[in-house]
PDB file of N, CA and C in Angstrom:
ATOM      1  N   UNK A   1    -123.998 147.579 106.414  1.00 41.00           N
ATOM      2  CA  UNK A   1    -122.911 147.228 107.297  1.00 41.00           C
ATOM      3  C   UNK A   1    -122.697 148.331 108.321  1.00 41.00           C
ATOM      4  N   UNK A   2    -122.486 147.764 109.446  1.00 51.00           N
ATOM      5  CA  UNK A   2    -122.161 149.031 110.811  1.00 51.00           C
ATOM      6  C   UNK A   2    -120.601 148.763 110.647  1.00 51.00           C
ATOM      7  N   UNK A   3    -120.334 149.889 111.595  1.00 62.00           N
ATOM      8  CA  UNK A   3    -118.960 150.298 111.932  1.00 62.00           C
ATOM      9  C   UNK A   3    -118.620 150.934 113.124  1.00 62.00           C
ATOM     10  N   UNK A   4    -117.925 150.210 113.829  1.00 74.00           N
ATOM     11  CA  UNK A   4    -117.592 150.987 114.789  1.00 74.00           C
ATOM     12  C   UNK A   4    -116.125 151.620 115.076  1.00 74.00           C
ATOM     13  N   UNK A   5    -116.492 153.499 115.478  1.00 85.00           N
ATOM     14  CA  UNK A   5    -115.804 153.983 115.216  1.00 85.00           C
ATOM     15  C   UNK A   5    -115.447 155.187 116.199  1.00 85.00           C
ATOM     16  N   UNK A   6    -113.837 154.999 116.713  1.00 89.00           N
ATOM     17  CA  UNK A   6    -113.837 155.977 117.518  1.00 89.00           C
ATOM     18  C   UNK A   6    -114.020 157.540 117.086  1.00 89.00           C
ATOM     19  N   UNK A   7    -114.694 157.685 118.087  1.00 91.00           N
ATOM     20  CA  UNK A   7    -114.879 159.277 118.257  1.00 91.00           C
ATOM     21  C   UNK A   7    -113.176 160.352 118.799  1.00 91.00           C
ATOM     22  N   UNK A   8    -113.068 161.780 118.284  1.00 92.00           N
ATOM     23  CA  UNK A   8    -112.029 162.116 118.231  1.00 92.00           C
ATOM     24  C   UNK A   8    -111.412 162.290 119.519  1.00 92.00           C
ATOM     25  N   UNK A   9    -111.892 161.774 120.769  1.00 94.00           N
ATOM     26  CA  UNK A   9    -111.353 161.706 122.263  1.00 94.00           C
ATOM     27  C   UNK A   9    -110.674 160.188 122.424  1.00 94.00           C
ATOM     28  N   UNK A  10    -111.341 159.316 121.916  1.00 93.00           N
ATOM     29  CA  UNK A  10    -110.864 158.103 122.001  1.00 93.00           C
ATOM     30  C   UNK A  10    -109.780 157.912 120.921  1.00 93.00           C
ATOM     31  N   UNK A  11    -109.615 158.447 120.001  1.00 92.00           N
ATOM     32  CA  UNK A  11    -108.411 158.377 119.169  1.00 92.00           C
ATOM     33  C   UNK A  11    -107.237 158.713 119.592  1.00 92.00           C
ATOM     34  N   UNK A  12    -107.575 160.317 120.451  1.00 94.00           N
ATOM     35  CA  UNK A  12    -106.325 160.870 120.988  1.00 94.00           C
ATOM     36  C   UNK A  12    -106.227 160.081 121.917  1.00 94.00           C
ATOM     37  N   UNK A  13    -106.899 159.192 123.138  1.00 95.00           N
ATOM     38  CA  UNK A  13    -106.413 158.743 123.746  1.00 95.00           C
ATOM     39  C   UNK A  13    -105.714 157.313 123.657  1.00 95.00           C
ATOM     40  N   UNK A  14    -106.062 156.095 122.149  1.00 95.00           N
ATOM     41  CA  UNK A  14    -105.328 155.154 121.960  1.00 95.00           C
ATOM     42  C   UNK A  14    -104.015 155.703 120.949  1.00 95.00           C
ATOM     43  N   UNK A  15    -104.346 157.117 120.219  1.00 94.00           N
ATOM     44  CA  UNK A  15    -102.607 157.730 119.712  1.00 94.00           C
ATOM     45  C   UNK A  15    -101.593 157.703 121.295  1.00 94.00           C
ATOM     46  N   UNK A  16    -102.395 158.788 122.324  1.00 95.00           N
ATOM     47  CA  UNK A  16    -101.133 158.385 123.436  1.00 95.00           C
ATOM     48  C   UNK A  16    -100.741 157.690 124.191  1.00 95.00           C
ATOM     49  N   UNK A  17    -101.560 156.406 124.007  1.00 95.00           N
ATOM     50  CA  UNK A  17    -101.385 155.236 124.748  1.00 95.00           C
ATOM     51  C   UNK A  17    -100.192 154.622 123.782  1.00 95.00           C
ATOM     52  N   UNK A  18     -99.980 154.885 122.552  1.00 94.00           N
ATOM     53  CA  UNK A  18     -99.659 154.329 121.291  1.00 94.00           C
ATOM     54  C   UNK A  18     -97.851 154.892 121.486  1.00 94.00           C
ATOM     55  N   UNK A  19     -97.752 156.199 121.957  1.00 94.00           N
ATOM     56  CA  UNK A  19     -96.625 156.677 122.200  1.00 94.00           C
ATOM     57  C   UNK A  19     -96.291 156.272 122.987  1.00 94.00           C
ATOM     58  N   UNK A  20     -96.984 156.475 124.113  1.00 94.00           N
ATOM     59  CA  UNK A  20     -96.039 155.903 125.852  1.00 94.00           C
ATOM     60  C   UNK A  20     -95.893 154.597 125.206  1.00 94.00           C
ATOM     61  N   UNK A  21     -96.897 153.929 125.258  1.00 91.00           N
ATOM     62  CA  UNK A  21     -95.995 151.970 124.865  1.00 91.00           C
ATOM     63  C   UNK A  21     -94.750 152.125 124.058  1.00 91.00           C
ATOM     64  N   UNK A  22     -94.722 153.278 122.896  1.00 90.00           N
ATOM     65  CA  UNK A  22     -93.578 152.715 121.877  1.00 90.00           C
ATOM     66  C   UNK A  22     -92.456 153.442 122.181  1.00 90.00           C
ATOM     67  N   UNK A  23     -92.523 154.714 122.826  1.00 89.00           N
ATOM     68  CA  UNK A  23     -91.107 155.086 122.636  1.00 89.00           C
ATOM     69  C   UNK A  23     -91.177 156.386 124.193  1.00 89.00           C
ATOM     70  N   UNK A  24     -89.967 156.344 124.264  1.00 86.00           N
ATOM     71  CA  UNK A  24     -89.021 157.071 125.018  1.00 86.00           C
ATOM     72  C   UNK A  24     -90.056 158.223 125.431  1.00 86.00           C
ATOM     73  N   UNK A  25     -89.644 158.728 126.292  1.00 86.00           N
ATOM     74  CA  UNK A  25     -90.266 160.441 126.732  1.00 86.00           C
ATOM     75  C   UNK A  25     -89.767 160.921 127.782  1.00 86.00           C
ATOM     76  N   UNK A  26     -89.382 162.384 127.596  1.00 91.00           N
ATOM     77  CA  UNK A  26     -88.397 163.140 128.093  1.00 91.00           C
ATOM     78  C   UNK A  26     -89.161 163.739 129.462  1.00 91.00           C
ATOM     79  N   UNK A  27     -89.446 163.839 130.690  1.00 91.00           N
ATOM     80  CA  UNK A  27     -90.396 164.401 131.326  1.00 91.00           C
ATOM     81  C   UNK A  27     -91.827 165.270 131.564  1.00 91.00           C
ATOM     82  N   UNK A  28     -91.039 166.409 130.565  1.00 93.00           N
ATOM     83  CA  UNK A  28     -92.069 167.047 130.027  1.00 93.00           C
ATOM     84  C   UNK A  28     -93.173 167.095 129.016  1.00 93.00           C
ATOM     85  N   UNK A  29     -92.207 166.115 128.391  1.00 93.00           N
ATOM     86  CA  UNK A  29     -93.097 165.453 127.157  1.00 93.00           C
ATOM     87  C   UNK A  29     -93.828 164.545 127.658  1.00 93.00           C
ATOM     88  N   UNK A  30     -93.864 163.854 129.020  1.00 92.00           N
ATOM     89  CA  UNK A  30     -94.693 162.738 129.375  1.00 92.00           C
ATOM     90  C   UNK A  30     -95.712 163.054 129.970  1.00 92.00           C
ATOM     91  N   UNK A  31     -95.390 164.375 130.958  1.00 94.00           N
ATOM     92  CA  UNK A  31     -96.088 164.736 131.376  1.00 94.00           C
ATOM     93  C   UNK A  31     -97.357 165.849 130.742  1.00 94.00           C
ATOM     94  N   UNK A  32     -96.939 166.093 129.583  1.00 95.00           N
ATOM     95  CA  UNK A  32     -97.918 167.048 128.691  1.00 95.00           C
ATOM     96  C   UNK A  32     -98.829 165.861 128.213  1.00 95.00           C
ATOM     97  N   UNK A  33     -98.235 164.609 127.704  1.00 95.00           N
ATOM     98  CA  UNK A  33     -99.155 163.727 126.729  1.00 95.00           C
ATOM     99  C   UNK A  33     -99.740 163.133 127.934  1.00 95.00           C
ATOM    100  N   UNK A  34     -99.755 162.269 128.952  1.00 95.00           N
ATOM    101  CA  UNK A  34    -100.588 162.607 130.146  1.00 95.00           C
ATOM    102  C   UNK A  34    -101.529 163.117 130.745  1.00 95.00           C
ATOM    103  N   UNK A  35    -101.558 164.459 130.578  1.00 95.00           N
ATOM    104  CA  UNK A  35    -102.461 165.826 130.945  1.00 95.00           C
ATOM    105  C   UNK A  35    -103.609 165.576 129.421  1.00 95.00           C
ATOM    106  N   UNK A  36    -103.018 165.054 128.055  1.00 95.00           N
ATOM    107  CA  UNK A  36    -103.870 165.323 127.364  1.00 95.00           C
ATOM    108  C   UNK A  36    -104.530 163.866 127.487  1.00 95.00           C
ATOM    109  N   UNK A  37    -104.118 163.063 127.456  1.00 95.00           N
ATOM    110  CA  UNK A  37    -104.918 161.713 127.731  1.00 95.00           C
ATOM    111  C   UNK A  37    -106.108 162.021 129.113  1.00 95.00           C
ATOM    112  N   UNK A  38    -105.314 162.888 130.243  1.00 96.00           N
ATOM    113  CA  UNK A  38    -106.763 162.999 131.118  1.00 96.00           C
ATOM    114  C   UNK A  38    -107.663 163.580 130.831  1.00 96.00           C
ATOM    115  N   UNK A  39    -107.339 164.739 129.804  1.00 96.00           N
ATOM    116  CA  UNK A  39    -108.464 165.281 129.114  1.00 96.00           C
ATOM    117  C   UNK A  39    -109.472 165.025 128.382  1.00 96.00           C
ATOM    118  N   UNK A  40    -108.904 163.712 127.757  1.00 95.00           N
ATOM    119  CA  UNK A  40    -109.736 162.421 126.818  1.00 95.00           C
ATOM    120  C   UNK A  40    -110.245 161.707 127.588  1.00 95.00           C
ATOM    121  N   UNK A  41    -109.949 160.945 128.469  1.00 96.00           N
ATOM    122  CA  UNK A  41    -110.604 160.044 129.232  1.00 96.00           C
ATOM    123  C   UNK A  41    -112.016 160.088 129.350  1.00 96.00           C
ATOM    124  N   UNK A  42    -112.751 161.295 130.151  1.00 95.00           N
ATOM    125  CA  UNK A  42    -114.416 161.630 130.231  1.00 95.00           C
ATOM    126  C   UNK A  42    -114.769 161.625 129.247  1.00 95.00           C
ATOM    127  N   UNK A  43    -114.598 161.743 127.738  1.00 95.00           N
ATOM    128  CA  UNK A  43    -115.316 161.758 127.073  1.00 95.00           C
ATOM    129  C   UNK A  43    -115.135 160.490 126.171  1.00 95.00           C
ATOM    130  N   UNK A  44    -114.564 159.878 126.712  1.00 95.00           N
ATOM    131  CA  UNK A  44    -114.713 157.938 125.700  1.00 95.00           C
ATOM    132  C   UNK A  44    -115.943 156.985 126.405  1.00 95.00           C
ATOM    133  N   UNK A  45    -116.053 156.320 125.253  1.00 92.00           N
ATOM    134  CA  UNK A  45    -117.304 155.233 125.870  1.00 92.00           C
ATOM    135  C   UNK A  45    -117.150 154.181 126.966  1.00 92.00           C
ATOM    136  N   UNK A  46    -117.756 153.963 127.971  1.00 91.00           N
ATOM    137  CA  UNK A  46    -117.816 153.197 128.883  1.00 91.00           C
ATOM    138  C   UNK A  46    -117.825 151.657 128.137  1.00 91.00           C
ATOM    139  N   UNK A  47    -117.728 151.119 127.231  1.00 89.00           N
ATOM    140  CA  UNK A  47    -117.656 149.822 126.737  1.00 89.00           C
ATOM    141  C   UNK A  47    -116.885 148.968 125.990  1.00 89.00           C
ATOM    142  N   UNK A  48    -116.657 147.907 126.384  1.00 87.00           N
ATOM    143  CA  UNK A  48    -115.677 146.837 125.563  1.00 87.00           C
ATOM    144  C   UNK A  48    -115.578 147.468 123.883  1.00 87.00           C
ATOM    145  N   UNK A  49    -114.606 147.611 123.565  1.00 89.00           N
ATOM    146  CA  UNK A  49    -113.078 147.504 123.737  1.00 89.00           C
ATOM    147  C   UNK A  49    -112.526 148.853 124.866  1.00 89.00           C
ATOM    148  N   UNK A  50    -113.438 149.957 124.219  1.00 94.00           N
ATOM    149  CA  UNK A  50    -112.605 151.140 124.659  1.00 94.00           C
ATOM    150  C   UNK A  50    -112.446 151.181 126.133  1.00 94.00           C
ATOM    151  N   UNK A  51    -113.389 150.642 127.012  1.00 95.00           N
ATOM    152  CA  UNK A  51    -112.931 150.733 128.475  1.00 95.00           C
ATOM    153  C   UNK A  51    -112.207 150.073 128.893  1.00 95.00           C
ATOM    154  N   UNK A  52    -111.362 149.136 127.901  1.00 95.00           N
ATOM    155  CA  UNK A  52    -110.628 148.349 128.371  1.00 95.00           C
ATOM    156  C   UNK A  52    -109.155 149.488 128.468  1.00 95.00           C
ATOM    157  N   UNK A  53    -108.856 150.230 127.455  1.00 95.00           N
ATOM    158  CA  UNK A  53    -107.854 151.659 126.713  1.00 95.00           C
ATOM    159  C   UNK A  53    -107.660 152.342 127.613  1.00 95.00           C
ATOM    160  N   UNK A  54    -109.294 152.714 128.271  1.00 96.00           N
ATOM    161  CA  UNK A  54    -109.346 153.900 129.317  1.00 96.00           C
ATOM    162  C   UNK A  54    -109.039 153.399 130.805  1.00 96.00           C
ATOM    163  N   UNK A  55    -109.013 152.083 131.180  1.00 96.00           N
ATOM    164  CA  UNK A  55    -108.495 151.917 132.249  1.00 96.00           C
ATOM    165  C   UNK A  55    -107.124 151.516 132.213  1.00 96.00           C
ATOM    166  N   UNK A  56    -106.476 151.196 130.955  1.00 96.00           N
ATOM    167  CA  UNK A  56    -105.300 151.080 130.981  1.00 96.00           C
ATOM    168  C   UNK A  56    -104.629 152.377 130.880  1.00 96.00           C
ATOM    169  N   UNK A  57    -105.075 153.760 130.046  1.00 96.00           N
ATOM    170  CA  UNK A  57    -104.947 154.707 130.119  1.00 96.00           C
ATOM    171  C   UNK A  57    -104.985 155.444 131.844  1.00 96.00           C
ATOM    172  N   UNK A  58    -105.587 155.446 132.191  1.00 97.00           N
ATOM    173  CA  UNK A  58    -105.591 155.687 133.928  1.00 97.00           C
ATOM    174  C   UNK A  58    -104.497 155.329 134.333  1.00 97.00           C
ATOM    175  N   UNK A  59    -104.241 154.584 134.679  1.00 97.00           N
ATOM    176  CA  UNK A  59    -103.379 153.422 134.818  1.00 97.00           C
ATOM    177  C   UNK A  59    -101.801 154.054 134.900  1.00 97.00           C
ATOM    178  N   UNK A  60    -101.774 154.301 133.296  1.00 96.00           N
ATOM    179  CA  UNK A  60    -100.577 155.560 132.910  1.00 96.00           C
ATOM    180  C   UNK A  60    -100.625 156.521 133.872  1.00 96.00           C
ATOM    181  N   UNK A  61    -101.569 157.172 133.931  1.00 96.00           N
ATOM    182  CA  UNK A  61    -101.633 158.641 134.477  1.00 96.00           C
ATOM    183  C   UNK A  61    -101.281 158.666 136.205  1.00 96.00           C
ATOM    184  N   UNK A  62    -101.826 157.128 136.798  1.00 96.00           N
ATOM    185  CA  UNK A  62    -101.518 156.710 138.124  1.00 96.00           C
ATOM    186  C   UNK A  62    -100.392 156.626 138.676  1.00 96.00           C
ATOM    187  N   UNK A  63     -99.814 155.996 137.433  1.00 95.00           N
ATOM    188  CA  UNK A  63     -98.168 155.421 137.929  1.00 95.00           C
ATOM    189  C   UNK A  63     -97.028 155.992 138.546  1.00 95.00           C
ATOM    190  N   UNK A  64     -96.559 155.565 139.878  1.00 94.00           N
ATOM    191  CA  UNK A  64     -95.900 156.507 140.228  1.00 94.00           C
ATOM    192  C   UNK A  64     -94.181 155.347 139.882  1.00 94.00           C
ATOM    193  N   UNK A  65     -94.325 154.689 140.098  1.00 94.00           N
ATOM    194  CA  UNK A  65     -93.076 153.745 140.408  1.00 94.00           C
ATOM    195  C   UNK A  65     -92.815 153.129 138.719  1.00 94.00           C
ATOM    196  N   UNK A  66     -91.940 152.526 138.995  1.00 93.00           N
ATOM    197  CA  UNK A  66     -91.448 151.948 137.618  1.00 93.00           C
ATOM    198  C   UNK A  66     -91.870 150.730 136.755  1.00 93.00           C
ATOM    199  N   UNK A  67     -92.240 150.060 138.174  1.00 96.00           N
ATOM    200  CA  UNK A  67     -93.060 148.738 138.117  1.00 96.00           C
ATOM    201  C   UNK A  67     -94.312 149.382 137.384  1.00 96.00           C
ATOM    202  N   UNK A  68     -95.088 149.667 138.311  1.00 96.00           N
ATOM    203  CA  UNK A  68     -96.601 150.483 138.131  1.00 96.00           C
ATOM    204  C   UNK A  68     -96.584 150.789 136.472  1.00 96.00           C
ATOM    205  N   UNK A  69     -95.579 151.807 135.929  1.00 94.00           N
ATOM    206  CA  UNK A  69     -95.441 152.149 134.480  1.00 94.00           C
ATOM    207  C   UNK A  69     -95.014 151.475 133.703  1.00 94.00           C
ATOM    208  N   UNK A  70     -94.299 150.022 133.963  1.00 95.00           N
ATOM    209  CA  UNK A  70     -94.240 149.041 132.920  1.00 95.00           C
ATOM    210  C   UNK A  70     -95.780 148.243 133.006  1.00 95.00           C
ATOM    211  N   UNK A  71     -96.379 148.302 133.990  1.00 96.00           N
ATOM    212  CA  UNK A  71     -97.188 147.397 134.388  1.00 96.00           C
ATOM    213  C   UNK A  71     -98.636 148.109 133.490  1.00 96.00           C
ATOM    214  N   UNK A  72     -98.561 149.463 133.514  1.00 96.00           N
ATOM    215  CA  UNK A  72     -99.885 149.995 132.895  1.00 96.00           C
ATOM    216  C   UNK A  72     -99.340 149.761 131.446  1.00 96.00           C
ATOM    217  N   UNK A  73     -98.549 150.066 130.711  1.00 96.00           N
ATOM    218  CA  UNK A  73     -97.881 150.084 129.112  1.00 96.00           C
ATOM    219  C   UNK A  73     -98.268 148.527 128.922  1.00 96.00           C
ATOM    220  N   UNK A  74     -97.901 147.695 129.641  1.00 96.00           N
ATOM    221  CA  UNK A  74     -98.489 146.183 128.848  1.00 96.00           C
ATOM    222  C   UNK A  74    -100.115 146.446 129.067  1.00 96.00           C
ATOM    223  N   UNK A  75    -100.859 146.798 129.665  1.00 96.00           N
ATOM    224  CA  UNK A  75    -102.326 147.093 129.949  1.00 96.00           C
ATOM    225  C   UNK A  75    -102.384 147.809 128.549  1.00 96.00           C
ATOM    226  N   UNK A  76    -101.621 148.918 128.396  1.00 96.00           N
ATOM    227  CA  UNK A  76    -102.286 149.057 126.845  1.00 96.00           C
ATOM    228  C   UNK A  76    -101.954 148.691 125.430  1.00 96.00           C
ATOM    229  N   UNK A  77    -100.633 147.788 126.223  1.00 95.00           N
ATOM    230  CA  UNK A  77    -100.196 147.453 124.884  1.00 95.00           C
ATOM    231  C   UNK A  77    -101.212 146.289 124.205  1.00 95.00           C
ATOM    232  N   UNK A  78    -102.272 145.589 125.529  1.00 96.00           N
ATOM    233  CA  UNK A  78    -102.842 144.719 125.108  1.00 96.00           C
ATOM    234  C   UNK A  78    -104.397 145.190 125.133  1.00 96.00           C
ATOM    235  N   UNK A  79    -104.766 146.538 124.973  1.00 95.00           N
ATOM    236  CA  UNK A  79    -105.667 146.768 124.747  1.00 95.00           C
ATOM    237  C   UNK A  79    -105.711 147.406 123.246  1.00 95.00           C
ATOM    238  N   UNK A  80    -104.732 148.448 122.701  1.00 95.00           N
ATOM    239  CA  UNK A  80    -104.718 148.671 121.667  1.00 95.00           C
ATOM    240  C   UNK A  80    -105.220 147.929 120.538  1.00 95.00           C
ATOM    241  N   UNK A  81    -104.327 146.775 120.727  1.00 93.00           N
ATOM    242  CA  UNK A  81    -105.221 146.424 118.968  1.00 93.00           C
ATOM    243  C   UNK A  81    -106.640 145.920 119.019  1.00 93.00           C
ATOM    244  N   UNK A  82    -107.150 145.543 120.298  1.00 90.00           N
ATOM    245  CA  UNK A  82    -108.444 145.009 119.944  1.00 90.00           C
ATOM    246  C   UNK A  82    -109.588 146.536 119.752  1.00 90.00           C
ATOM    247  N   UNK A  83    -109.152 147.721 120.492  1.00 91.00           N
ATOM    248  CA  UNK A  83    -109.225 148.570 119.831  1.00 91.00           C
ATOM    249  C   UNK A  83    -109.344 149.399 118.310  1.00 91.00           C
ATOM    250  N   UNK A  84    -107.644 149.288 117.908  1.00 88.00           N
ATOM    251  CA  UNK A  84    -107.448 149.680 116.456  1.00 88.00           C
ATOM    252  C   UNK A  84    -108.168 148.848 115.804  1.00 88.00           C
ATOM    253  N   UNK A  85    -108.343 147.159 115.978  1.00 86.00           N
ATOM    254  CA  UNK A  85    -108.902 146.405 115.070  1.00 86.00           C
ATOM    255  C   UNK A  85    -110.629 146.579 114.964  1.00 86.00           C
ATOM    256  N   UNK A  86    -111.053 147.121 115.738  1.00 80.00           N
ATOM    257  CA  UNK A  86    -112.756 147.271 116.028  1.00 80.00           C
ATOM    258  C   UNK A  86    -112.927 148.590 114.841  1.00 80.00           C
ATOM    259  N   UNK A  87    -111.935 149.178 115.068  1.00 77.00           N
ATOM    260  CA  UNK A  87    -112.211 151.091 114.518  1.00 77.00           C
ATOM    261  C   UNK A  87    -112.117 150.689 112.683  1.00 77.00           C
ATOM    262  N   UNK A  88    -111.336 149.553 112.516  1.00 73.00           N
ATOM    263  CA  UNK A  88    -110.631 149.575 111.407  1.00 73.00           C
ATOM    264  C   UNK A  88    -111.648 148.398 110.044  1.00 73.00           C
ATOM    265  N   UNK A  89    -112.065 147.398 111.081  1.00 65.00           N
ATOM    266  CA  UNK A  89    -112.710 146.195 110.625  1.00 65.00           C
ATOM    267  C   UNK A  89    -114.358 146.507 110.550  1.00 65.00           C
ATOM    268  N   UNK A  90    -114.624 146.360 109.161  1.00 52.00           N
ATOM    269  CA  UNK A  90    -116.472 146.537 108.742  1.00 52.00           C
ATOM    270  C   UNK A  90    -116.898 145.471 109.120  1.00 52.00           C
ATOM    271  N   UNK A  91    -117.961 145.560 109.774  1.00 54.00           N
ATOM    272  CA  UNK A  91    -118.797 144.216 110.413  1.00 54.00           C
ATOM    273  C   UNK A  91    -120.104 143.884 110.179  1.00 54.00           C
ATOM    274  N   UNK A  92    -120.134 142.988 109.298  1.00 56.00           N
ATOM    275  CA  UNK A  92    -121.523 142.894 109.071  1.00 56.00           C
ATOM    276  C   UNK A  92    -122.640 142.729 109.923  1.00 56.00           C
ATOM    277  N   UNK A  93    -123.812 142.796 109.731  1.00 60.00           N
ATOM    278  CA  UNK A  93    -125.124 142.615 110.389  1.00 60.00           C
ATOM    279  C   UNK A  93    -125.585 141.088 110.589  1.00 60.00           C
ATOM    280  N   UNK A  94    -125.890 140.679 111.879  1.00 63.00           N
ATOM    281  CA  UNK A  94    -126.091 139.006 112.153  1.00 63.00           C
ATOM    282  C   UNK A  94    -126.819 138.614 110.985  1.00 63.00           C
ATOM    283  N   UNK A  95    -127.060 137.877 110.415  1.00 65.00           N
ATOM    284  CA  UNK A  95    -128.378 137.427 109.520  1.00 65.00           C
ATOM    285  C   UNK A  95    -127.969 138.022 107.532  1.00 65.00           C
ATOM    286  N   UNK A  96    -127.043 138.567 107.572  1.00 57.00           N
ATOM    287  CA  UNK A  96    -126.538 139.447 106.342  1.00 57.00           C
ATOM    288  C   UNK A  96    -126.113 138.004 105.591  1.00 57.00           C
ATOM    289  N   UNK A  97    -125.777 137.165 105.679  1.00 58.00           N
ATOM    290  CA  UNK A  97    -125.378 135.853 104.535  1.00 58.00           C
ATOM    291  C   UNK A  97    -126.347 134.894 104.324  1.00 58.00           C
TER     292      UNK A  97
END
């Protein structure tokens, strides 16, 4: 059985996608978890699911207006789980039954 599994850049970056969607942040605090999500970004995989994370992640980091930052948070709120669910779910091999 394969597995696919994020690597420790793509974790930190669906953990802070995981914060901004769920809760509150004080400026500085947004702007630190921000800075560390851009730091993650270059090093996640260019492919379905995760590029779906990393452009919603951007997205975050873009936003200047209010719109813009509700508008990227549903981008990851609807990328996350197909995410978490890929990292989490063992998948068998075509032809395995």
């Amino acid at each position: 059985m394969s597995r696919f599994t994020l690597n420790p850049h793509e974790r930190s970056v669906a953990s802070i996608c995981t914060i901004l969607c769920v809760q509150w942040q004080f400026d500085e605090d947004r702007k630190t978890l921000l800075g560390i999500l851009q730091q993650g970004i270059p090093h996640c995989r260019q492919q379905v699911p995760v590029l779906d994370l990393v452009l919603a992640a951007q997205q975050l980091i873009d936003a200047k207006t209010v719109v813009e930052w509700a508008s990227a948070r549903a981008a990851a709120g609807r990328a996350l789980p197909a995410v978490l669910r890929a990292d989490v779910v063992v998948r068998e091999p075509v032809g395995a039954r």
